[in-house]
Amino acid sequence: MIAIGIIGAGHIGSALARAFSGLGYDVVIANSRGPETLSGLVSELGPKVRAATAEEAARDADIAVVTVPLRALKDVPVEPLAGKIVLDTNNYYFERDGHIEALDRGEATTSGLVQEHLPTSKVVKAFNHILAADISPTGVPAGDPARRALGTASDFPEAVEFVTGVYDALGFDTVEVGPLSESWRIERDRPAYVKVQTAPELRENLAKANRLP
Ligand SMILES: NC(=O)c1ccc[n+]([C@@H]2O[C@H](COP(=O)([O-])OP(=O)(O)OC[C@H]3O[C@@H](n4cnc5c(N)ncnc54)[C@H](OP(=O)(O)O)[C@@H]3O)[C@@H](O)[C@H]2O)c1
């Protein structure tokens, strides 16, 4: 079975640990304070989930998730994630992360910064515009016109394919936003951000987005 290494065990990291283990994946999850601080989460989620350091989670992952505040990106291990698909859930909150000029000026994207930090990984934007509490399986089947859609963006088709499969298994349609250079369309404060929307509505919201919010 594929092992998912999750770096970050907060709202999104723990929701994704629950979701991935529910889909049958093995999960290795890490935070900044050490595996011993995750014993409660691990015992709640059961035998498919174990805690580790960030370095170990990255190393043991076949596919990884980076879900730390953007300001902690510099600490995410690089070498153990080389060549791997890395799902990036990050959003930029200057109030939390400090100002990052290239983002403030609309000259970079949050996922582009993750890709720069992990130059040989296959970064894919995923789960950034849904609240952690809404990530559980919906039971809504493909083809239902009311099915919620989520966006994804990557420069690597195989990474988009993986995210599309996971979204579908959890009950979401996928809308491809394009390469990472277009991923600002689902960043914070754009029309598609954290909205419950169908695929046609999401496409409409992506088209309406402005480069600077
Ligand atoms: N909350 C949401 O609904 C939501 C939705 C979509 C996207 N996002 C985005 O996803 C990212 C994570 O959000 P969140 O709400 O899950 O954050 P959170 O609840 O604050 O959790 C952050 C996690 O990252 C860990 N962490 C911090 N620095 C680390 C490091 N250097 N190495 C390893 N782990 C580290 C923290 O560990 P410690 O506690 O041990 O420090 C904590 O487990 C953010 O960019 C956020 O904007 C959030």
GROMACS .gro file of C-alpha atoms and ligand atoms in nm:
model
  261
    1MET     CA    1   0.000   0.000   0.000
    2ILE     CA    2   0.114   0.353  -0.078
    3ALA     CA    3   0.242   0.545   0.226
    4ILE     CA    4   0.134   0.906   0.262
    5GLY     CA    5   0.373   1.125   0.463
    6ILE     CA    6   0.197   1.424   0.614
    7ILE     CA    7   0.413   1.711   0.737
    8GLY     CA    8   0.192   1.920   0.963
    9ALA     CA    9  -0.063   1.770   1.201
   10GLY     CA   10  -0.293   2.062   1.264
   11HIS     CA   11  -0.644   2.118   1.130
   12ILE     CA   12  -0.572   2.006   0.774
   13GLY     CA   13  -0.297   1.753   0.849
   14SER     CA   14  -0.511   1.560   1.093
   15ALA     CA   15  -0.820   1.579   0.868
   16LEU     CA   16  -0.610   1.442   0.581
   17ALA     CA   17  -0.462   1.169   0.802
   18ARG     CA   18  -0.818   1.061   0.880
   19ALA     CA   19  -0.923   1.084   0.514
   20PHE     CA   20  -0.623   0.900   0.367
   21SER     CA   21  -0.629   0.624   0.629
   22GLY     CA   22  -1.003   0.589   0.566
   23LEU     CA   23  -0.922   0.532   0.198
   24GLY     CA   24  -0.683   0.252   0.300
   25TYR     CA   25  -0.348   0.433   0.272
   26ASP     CA   26  -0.077   0.398   0.534
   27VAL     CA   27  -0.012   0.739   0.690
   28VAL     CA   28   0.301   0.877   0.861
   29ILE     CA   29   0.232   1.213   1.021
   30ALA     CA   30   0.463   1.473   1.178
   31ASN     CA   31   0.448   1.807   1.353
   32SER     CA   32   0.719   2.041   1.485
   33ARG     CA   33   0.711   1.924   1.847
   34GLY     CA   34   0.786   1.555   1.794
   35PRO     CA   35   0.597   1.226   1.748
   36GLU     CA   36   0.529   1.179   2.119
   37THR     CA   37   0.295   1.481   2.106
   38LEU     CA   38   0.080   1.303   1.844
   39SER     CA   39  -0.005   0.993   2.049
   40GLY     CA   40  -0.366   1.104   2.103
   41LEU     CA   41  -0.428   1.158   1.732
   42VAL     CA   42  -0.259   0.833   1.636
   43SER     CA   43  -0.454   0.625   1.884
   44GLU     CA   44  -0.778   0.791   1.771
   45LEU     CA   45  -0.709   0.721   1.402
   46GLY     CA   46  -0.601   0.359   1.444
   47PRO     CA   47  -0.331   0.126   1.311
   48LYS     CA   48  -0.299   0.276   0.961
   49VAL     CA   49  -0.158   0.598   1.111
   50ARG     CA   50   0.175   0.644   1.290
   51ALA     CA   51   0.365   0.950   1.411
   52ALA     CA   52   0.723   1.035   1.319
   53THR     CA   53   0.957   1.329   1.279
   54ALA     CA   54   0.915   1.545   0.968
   55GLU     CA   55   1.237   1.399   0.827
   56GLU     CA   56   1.107   1.042   0.876
   57ALA     CA   57   0.763   1.121   0.738
   58ALA     CA   58   0.925   1.270   0.427
   59ARG     CA   59   1.163   0.975   0.389
   60ASP     CA   60   0.899   0.705   0.443
   61ALA     CA   61   0.643   0.870   0.217
   62ASP     CA   62   0.569   0.747  -0.133
   63ILE     CA   63   0.356   1.059  -0.168
   64ALA     CA   64   0.371   1.352   0.074
   65VAL     CA   65   0.152   1.635   0.197
   66VAL     CA   66   0.300   1.965   0.316
   67THR     CA   67   0.048   2.132   0.543
   68VAL     CA   68   0.239   2.368   0.771
   69PRO     CA   69   0.197   2.744   0.794
   70LEU     CA   70   0.379   2.901   0.498
   71ARG     CA   71   0.630   3.064   0.732
   72ALA     CA   72   0.755   2.713   0.825
   73LEU     CA   73   0.817   2.609   0.463
   74LYS     CA   74   1.193   2.664   0.500
   75ASP     CA   75   1.201   2.378   0.757
   76VAL     CA   76   1.036   2.120   0.529
   77PRO     CA   77   1.295   1.850   0.444
   78VAL     CA   78   1.405   1.873   0.082
   79GLU     CA   79   1.622   1.572  -0.002
   80PRO     CA   80   1.385   1.298   0.130
   81LEU     CA   81   1.106   1.442  -0.085
   82ALA     CA   82   1.313   1.442  -0.407
   83GLY     CA   83   1.121   1.302  -0.702
   84LYS     CA   84   0.800   1.252  -0.501
   85ILE     CA   85   0.452   1.392  -0.555
   86VAL     CA   86   0.394   1.654  -0.283
   87LEU     CA   87   0.045   1.786  -0.213
   88ASP     CA   88   0.056   2.148  -0.098
   89THR     CA   89  -0.236   2.280   0.107
   90ASN     CA   90  -0.073   2.611   0.198
   91ASN     CA   91  -0.231   2.952   0.193
   92TYR     CA   92  -0.063   3.284   0.256
   93TYR     CA   93  -0.179   3.481   0.558
   94PHE     CA   94   0.063   3.773   0.599
   95GLU     CA   95  -0.092   3.825   0.944
   96ARG     CA   96   0.046   3.480   1.041
   97ASP     CA   97   0.333   3.423   0.798
   98GLY     CA   98   0.483   3.770   0.777
   99HIS     CA   99   0.491   3.964   0.450
  100ILE     CA  100   0.635   3.787   0.146
  101GLU     CA  101   0.691   4.060  -0.112
  102ALA     CA  102   0.667   3.843  -0.424
  103LEU     CA  103   0.322   3.726  -0.310
  104ASP     CA  104   0.211   4.075  -0.209
  105ARG     CA  105   0.304   4.201  -0.557
  106GLY     CA  106   0.134   3.911  -0.736
  107GLU     CA  107   0.465   3.793  -0.881
  108ALA     CA  108   0.467   3.447  -0.720
  109THR     CA  109   0.222   3.185  -0.599
  110THR     CA  110   0.221   3.001  -0.269
  111SER     CA  111   0.256   2.663  -0.442
  112GLY     CA  112   0.527   2.808  -0.668
  113LEU     CA  113   0.725   2.888  -0.352
  114VAL     CA  114   0.677   2.531  -0.232
  115GLN     CA  115   0.798   2.405  -0.572
  116GLU     CA  116   1.105   2.633  -0.547
  117HIS     CA  117   1.179   2.494  -0.202
  118LEU     CA  118   1.138   2.136  -0.332
  119PRO     CA  119   1.292   2.171  -0.677
  120THR     CA  120   1.289   1.805  -0.776
  121SER     CA  121   0.954   1.715  -0.617
  122LYS     CA  122   0.627   1.716  -0.811
  123VAL     CA  123   0.429   1.979  -0.625
  124VAL     CA  124   0.052   1.988  -0.668
  125LYS     CA  125  -0.187   2.233  -0.507
  126ALA     CA  126  -0.460   2.043  -0.324
  127PHE     CA  127  -0.714   2.087  -0.044
  128ASN     CA  128  -0.619   2.455   0.000
  129HIS     CA  129  -0.966   2.600  -0.057
  130ILE     CA  130  -1.175   2.373   0.162
  131LEU     CA  131  -1.213   2.399   0.536
  132ALA     CA  132  -1.050   2.115   0.728
  133ALA     CA  133  -1.387   2.022   0.879
  134ASP     CA  134  -1.532   1.963   0.529
  135ILE     CA  135  -1.268   1.714   0.412
  136SER     CA  136  -1.442   1.392   0.525
  137PRO     CA  137  -1.595   1.162   0.260
  138THR     CA  138  -1.918   1.314   0.129
  139GLY     CA  139  -2.079   1.005  -0.020
  140VAL     CA  140  -2.183   1.218  -0.319
  141PRO     CA  141  -2.130   1.001  -0.630
  142ALA     CA  142  -1.962   1.115  -0.952
  143GLY     CA  143  -2.219   1.249  -1.197
  144ASP     CA  144  -2.437   1.411  -0.929
  145PRO     CA  145  -2.486   1.769  -1.055
  146ALA     CA  146  -2.472   1.900  -0.696
  147ARG     CA  147  -2.132   1.744  -0.624
  148ARG     CA  148  -1.882   1.988  -0.473
  149ALA     CA  149  -1.572   2.058  -0.682
  150LEU     CA  150  -1.217   2.131  -0.573
  151GLY     CA  151  -0.936   2.278  -0.776
  152THR     CA  152  -0.586   2.153  -0.829
  153ALA     CA  153  -0.282   2.286  -1.012
  154SER     CA  154   0.057   2.140  -1.096
  155ASP     CA  155   0.327   2.129  -1.359
  156PHE     CA  156   0.313   1.747  -1.335
  157PRO     CA  157   0.016   1.556  -1.489
  158GLU     CA  158   0.079   1.249  -1.271
  159ALA     CA  159   0.041   1.464  -0.959
  160VAL     CA  160  -0.290   1.605  -1.087
  161GLU     CA  161  -0.403   1.250  -1.164
  162PHE     CA  162  -0.331   1.138  -0.808
  163VAL     CA  163  -0.517   1.432  -0.653
  164THR     CA  164  -0.811   1.378  -0.891
  165GLY     CA  165  -0.839   1.017  -0.773
  166VAL     CA  166  -0.831   1.118  -0.408
  167TYR     CA  167  -1.087   1.396  -0.457
  168ASP     CA  168  -1.315   1.151  -0.638
  169ALA     CA  169  -1.279   0.885  -0.368
  170LEU     CA  170  -1.379   1.144  -0.107
  171GLY     CA  171  -1.679   1.262  -0.311
  172PHE     CA  172  -1.549   1.572  -0.490
  173ASP     CA  173  -1.520   1.663  -0.858
  174THR     CA  174  -1.189   1.804  -0.980
  175VAL     CA  175  -1.134   2.121  -1.177
  176GLU     CA  176  -0.784   2.162  -1.320
  177VAL     CA  177  -0.668   2.517  -1.274
  178GLY     CA  178  -0.357   2.466  -1.491
  179PRO     CA  179   0.013   2.490  -1.411
  180LEU     CA  180   0.138   2.629  -1.080
  181SER     CA  181   0.178   2.970  -1.243
  182GLU     CA  182  -0.206   2.985  -1.259
  183SER     CA  183  -0.263   2.853  -0.907
  184TRP     CA  184  -0.323   3.205  -0.767
  185ARG     CA  185  -0.678   3.163  -0.899
  186ILE     CA  186  -0.763   2.942  -0.599
  187GLU     CA  187  -0.559   3.134  -0.344
  188ARG     CA  188  -0.699   3.332  -0.054
  189ASP     CA  189  -0.948   3.611  -0.123
  190ARG     CA  190  -1.025   3.496  -0.478
  191PRO     CA  191  -1.391   3.414  -0.566
  192ALA     CA  192  -1.333   3.036  -0.549
  193TYR     CA  193  -1.168   3.041  -0.206
  194VAL     CA  194  -1.334   2.818   0.057
  195LYS     CA  195  -1.666   2.826  -0.125
  196VAL     CA  196  -1.897   2.529  -0.164
  197GLN     CA  197  -1.932   2.517  -0.542
  198THR     CA  198  -1.998   2.273  -0.826
  199ALA     CA  199  -1.752   2.224  -1.112
  200PRO     CA  200  -1.925   2.478  -1.343
  201GLU     CA  201  -1.942   2.731  -1.057
  202LEU     CA  202  -1.576   2.676  -0.974
  203ARG     CA  203  -1.476   2.727  -1.340
  204GLU     CA  204  -1.677   3.049  -1.342
  205ASN     CA  205  -1.508   3.168  -1.020
  206LEU     CA  206  -1.163   3.086  -1.158
  207ALA     CA  207  -1.235   3.292  -1.468
  208LYS     CA  208  -1.352   3.586  -1.254
  209ALA     CA  209  -1.038   3.591  -1.035
  210ASN     CA  210  -0.801   3.887  -1.043
  211ARG     CA  211  -0.424   3.847  -1.013
  212LEU     CA  212  -0.421   4.074  -0.710
  213PRO     CA  213  -0.714   4.010  -0.473
  214LIG     N1  214  -0.748   2.522   0.867
  214LIG     C1  215  -0.807   2.509   0.747
  214LIG     O1  216  -0.929   2.483   0.739
  214LIG     C2  217  -0.724   2.522   0.621
  214LIG     C3  218  -0.786   2.497   0.499
  214LIG     C4  219  -0.712   2.497   0.383
  214LIG     C5  220  -0.577   2.527   0.386
  214LIG     N2  221  -0.517   2.558   0.504
  214LIG     C6  222  -0.373   2.590   0.500
  214LIG     O2  223  -0.300   2.469   0.528
  214LIG     C7  224  -0.185   2.499   0.607
  214LIG     C8  225  -0.200   2.428   0.742
  214LIG     O3  226  -0.315   2.480   0.805
  214LIG     P1  227  -0.371   2.425   0.944
  214LIG     O4  228  -0.496   2.502   0.968
  214LIG     O5  229  -0.374   2.277   0.943
  214LIG     O6  230  -0.258   2.479   1.044
  214LIG     P2  231  -0.245   2.448   1.199
  214LIG     O7  232  -0.370   2.391   1.253
  214LIG     O8  233  -0.187   2.570   1.260
  214LIG     O9  234  -0.134   2.332   1.202
  214LIG     C9  235  -0.003   2.353   1.155
  214LIG    C10  236   0.075   2.225   1.177
  214LIG    O10  237   0.205   2.244   1.118
  214LIG    C11  238   0.300   2.195   1.211
  214LIG     N3  239   0.428   2.259   1.190
  214LIG    C12  240   0.462   2.390   1.206
  214LIG     N4  241   0.592   2.408   1.175
  214LIG    C13  242   0.641   2.285   1.142
  214LIG    C14  243   0.768   2.237   1.104
  214LIG     N5  244   0.872   2.321   1.094
  214LIG     N6  245   0.782   2.105   1.080
  214LIG    C15  246   0.679   2.020   1.092
  214LIG     N7  247   0.555   2.060   1.126
  214LIG    C16  248   0.537   2.191   1.152
  214LIG    C17  249   0.242   2.229   1.348
  214LIG    O11  250   0.308   2.150   1.444
  214LIG     P3  251   0.322   2.202   1.596
  214LIG    O12  252   0.183   2.225   1.645
  214LIG    O13  253   0.396   2.092   1.666
  214LIG    O14  254   0.403   2.330   1.587
  214LIG    C18  255   0.097   2.188   1.324
  214LIG    O15  256   0.082   2.049   1.340
  214LIG    C19  257  -0.181   2.652   0.622
  214LIG    O16  258  -0.103   2.708   0.519
  214LIG    C20  259  -0.327   2.692   0.604
  214LIG    O17  260  -0.342   2.825   0.561
  214LIG    C21  261  -0.587   2.554   0.622
   0.00000   0.00000   0.00000
